Tab-separated table of C-alpha atoms in Angstrom:
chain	number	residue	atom	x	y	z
V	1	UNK	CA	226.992	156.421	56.584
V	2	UNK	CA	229.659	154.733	58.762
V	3	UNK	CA	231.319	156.309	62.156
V	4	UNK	CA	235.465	155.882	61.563
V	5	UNK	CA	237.895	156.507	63.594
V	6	UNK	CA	241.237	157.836	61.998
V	7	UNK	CA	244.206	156.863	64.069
V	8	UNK	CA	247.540	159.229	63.346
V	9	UNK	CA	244.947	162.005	61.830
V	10	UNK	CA	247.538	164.266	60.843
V	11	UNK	CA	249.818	162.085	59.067
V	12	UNK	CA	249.800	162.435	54.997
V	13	UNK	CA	247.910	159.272	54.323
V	14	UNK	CA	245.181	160.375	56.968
V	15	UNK	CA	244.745	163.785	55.867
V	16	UNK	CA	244.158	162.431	52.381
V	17	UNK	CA	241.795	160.015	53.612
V	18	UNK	CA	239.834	161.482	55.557
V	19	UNK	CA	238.491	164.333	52.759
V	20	UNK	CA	237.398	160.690	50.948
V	21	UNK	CA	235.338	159.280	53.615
V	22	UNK	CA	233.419	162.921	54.376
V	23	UNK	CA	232.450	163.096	50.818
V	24	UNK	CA	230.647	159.833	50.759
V	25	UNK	CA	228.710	161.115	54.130
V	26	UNK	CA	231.041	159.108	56.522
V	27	UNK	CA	231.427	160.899	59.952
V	28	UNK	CA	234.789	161.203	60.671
V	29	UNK	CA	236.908	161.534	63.282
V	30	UNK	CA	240.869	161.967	63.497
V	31	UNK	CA	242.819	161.192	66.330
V	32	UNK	CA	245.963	163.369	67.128
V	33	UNK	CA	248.461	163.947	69.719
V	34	UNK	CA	249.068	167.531	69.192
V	35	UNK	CA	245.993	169.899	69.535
V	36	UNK	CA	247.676	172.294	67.323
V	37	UNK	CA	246.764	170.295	64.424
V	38	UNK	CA	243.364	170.301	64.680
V	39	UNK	CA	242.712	173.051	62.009
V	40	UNK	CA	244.204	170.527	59.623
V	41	UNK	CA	242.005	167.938	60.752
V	42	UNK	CA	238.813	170.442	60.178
V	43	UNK	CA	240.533	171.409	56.728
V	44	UNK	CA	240.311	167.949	55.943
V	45	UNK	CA	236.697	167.965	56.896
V	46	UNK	CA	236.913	165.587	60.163
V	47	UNK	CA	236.550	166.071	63.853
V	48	UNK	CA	239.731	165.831	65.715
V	49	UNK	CA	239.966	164.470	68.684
V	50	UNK	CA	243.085	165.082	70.866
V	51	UNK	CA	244.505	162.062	72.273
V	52	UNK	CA	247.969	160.228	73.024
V	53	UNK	CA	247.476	156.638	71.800
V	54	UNK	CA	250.911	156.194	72.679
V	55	UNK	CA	250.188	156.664	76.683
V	56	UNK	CA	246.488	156.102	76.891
V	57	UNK	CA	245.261	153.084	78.789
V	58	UNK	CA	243.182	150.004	77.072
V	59	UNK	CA	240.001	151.551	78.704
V	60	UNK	CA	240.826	155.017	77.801
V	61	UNK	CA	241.081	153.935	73.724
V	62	UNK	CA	238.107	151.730	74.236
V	63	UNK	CA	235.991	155.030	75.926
V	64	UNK	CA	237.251	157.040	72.697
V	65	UNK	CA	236.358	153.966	70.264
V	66	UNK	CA	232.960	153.800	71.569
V	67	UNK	CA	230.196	154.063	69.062
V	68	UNK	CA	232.021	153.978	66.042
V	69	UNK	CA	231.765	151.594	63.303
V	70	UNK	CA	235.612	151.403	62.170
V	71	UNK	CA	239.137	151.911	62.995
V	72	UNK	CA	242.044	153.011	59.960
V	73	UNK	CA	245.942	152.325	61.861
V	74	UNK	CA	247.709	155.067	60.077
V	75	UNK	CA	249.492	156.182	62.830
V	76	UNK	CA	253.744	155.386	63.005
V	77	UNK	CA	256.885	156.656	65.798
V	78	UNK	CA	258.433	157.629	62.387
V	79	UNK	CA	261.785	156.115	62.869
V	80	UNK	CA	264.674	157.194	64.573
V	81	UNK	CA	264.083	155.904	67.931
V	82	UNK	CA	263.439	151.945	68.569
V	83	UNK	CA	261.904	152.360	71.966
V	84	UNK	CA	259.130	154.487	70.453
V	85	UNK	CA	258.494	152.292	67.500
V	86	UNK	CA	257.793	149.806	69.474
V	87	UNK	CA	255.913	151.845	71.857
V	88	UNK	CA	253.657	153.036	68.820
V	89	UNK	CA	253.713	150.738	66.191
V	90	UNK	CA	253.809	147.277	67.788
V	91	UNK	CA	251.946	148.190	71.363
V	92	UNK	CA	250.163	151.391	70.966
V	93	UNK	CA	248.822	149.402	67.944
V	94	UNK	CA	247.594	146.037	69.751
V	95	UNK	CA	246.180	148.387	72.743
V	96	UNK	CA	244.107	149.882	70.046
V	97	UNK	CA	242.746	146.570	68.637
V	98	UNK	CA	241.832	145.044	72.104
V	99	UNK	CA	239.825	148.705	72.969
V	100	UNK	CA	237.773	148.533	69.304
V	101	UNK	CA	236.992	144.642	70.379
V	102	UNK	CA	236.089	145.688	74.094
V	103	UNK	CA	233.911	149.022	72.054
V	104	UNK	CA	232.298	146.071	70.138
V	105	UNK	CA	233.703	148.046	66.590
V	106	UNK	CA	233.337	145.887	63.833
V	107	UNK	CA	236.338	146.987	61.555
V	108	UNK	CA	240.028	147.363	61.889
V	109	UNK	CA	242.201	149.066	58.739
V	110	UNK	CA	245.459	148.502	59.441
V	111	UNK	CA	248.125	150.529	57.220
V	112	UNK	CA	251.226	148.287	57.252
V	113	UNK	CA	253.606	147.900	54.474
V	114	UNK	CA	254.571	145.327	51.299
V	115	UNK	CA	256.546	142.695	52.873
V	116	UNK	CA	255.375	143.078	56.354
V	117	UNK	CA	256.156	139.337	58.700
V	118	UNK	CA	257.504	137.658	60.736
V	119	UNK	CA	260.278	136.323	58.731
V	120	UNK	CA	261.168	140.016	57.471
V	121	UNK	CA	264.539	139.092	56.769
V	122	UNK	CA	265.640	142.897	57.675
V	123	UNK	CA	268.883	142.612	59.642
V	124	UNK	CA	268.714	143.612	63.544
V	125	UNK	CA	271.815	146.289	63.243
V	126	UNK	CA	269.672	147.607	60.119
V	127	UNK	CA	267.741	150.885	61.249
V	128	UNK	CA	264.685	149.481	59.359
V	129	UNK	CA	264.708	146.634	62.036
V	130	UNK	CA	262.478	147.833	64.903
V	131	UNK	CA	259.707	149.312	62.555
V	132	UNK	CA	260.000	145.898	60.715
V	133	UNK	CA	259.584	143.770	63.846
V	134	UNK	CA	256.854	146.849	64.902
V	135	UNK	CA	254.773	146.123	62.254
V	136	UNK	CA	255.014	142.053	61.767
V	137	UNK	CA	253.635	142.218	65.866
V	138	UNK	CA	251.354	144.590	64.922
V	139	UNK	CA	249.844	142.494	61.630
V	140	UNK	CA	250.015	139.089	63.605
V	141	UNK	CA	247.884	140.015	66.845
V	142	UNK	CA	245.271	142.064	64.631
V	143	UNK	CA	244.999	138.625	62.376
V	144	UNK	CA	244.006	136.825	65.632
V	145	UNK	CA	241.909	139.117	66.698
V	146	UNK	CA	237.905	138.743	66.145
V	147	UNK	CA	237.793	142.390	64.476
V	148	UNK	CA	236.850	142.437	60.783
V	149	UNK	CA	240.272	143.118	60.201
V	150	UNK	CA	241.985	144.311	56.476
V	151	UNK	CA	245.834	144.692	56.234
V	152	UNK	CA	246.713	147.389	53.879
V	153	UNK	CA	250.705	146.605	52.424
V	154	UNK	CA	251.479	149.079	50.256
V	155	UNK	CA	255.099	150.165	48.682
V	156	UNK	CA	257.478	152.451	49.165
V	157	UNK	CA	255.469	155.735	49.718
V	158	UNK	CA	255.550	158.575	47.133
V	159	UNK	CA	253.714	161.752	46.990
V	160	UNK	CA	252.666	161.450	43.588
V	161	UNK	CA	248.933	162.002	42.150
V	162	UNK	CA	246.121	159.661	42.873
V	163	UNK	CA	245.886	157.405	39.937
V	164	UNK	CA	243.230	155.007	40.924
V	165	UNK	CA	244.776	151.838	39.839
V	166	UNK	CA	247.467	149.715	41.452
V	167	UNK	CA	249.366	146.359	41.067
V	168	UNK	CA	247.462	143.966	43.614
V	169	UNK	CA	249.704	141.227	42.455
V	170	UNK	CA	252.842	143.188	44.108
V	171	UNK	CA	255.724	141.301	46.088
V	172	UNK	CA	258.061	143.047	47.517
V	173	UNK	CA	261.934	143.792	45.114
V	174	UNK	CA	264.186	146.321	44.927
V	175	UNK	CA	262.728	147.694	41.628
V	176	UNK	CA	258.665	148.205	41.894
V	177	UNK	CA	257.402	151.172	41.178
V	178	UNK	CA	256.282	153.682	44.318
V	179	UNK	CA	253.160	153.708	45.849
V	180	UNK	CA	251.234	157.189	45.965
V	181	UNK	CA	249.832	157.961	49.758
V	182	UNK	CA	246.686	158.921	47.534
V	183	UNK	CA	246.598	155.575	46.169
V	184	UNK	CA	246.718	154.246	49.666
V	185	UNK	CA	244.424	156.487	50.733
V	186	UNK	CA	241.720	155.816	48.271
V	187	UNK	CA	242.478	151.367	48.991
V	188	UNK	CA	241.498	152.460	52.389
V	189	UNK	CA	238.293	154.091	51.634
V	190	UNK	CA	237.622	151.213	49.442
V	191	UNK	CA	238.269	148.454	51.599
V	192	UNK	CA	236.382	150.041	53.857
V	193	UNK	CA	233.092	149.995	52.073
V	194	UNK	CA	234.159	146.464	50.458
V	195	UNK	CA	232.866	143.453	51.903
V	196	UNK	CA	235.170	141.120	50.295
V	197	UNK	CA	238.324	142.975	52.075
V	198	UNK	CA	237.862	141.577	55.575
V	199	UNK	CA	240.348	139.138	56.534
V	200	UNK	CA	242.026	139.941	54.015
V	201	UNK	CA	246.142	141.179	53.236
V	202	UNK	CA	245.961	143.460	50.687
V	203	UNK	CA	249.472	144.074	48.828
V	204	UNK	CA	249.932	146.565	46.100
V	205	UNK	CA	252.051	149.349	44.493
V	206	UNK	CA	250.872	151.773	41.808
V	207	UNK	CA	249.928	150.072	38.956
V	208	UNK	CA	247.096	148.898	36.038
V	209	UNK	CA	244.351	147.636	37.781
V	210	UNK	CA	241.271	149.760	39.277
V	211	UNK	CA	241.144	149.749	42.944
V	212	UNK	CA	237.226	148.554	42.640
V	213	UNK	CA	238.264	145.963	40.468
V	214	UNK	CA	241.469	145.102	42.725
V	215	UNK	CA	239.161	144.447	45.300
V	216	UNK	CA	236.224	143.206	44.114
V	217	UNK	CA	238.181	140.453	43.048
V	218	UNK	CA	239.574	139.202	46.609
């Protein structure tokens, strides 16, 4: 039984998660901003905990991070406004990995996406651009970082059913298939209890291949 931490507990990928972890006897705990939410996060079968990661200080995440075994990154500004993507996504993000190293937590899941770096090549007047720049930050100071760290880079995001399988040979192209939050959710729960996933960049979509065997094979 591991301790995780859920950052962005209420978004779809979390609340899919975190059903995942409980059944395997993980204790689980989902961090969200709103306190209004934290029926969902008991639905779910986790233990919210109500806290702005967007405002709280280095020592306040570390305080919250304390005693746990792992961190999962799912949380996001959700577009729209630059100044909060960056404010989430990029520093939010890196406040949260220098708390779990100050907390001594041995694992960091970060949820990025397929195509995620520096060289992005997503124009600056495109509205994709901050989230884009967000997330390549975000990716690059977790990889030097001396967390256990696994970078999740999934597809475009679909709703569809869990199917268990994906395509870890994905790059990203106008014309891949979608990538089910389910599917994400269930590479998290995997990495998580995978060895072989730590320092490691883990692309996919929705595809052929078993998650187990996806990542048994890294």
């Amino acid at each position: 039984m591991a301790d995780i931490m859920i950052i962005g507990g209420h978004g779809k990928i979390a609340l899919l998660l975190a059903p995942l972890l409980n059944a395997r006897g993980d204790a689980v705990t989902s961090v969200i901003r709103n306190p209004e939410h934290a029926d969902d996060i008991r639905a779910a079968g986790a233990t919210p905990l109500v806290l702005d990661v967007e405002s709280a200080t280095r020592e306040q995440l570390a305080a919250a991070l304390d005693g746990f075994d792992a961190v999962v990154w799912s949380a996001g500004a959700g577009g729209g406004n630059p100044d909060r993507t960056y404010a989430v996504d990029r520093d939010a993000a890196i406040r949260t990995m220098e708390a779990a190293g100050d907390a001594n937590v041995a694992r960091f899941v970060m949820v990025s996406y397929l195509g995620a770096r520096p060289d992005h090549g997503v124009p600056s007047d495109n509205s994709f651009f901050a989230y884009a720049e967000a997330k390549a930050a975000a990716d690059t100071a977790l990889r030097e970082t001396n967390l256990g760290w696994t970078v999740l880079m999934p597809g475009a995001l679909t709703m569809d059913e869990p199917s268990g399988t994906i395509d870890p040979a994905a790059i990203r192209a106008a014309n891949l298939p979608g990538t089910s939050r389910a599917n994400v959710a269930l590479v998290a729960a995997a990495a998580l209890a995978t060895p072989e996933s730590i320092h490691q960049n883990i692309s996919f979509t929705d595809g052929s291949v078993p998650i187990e065997v996806a990542l048994g094979a890294l």
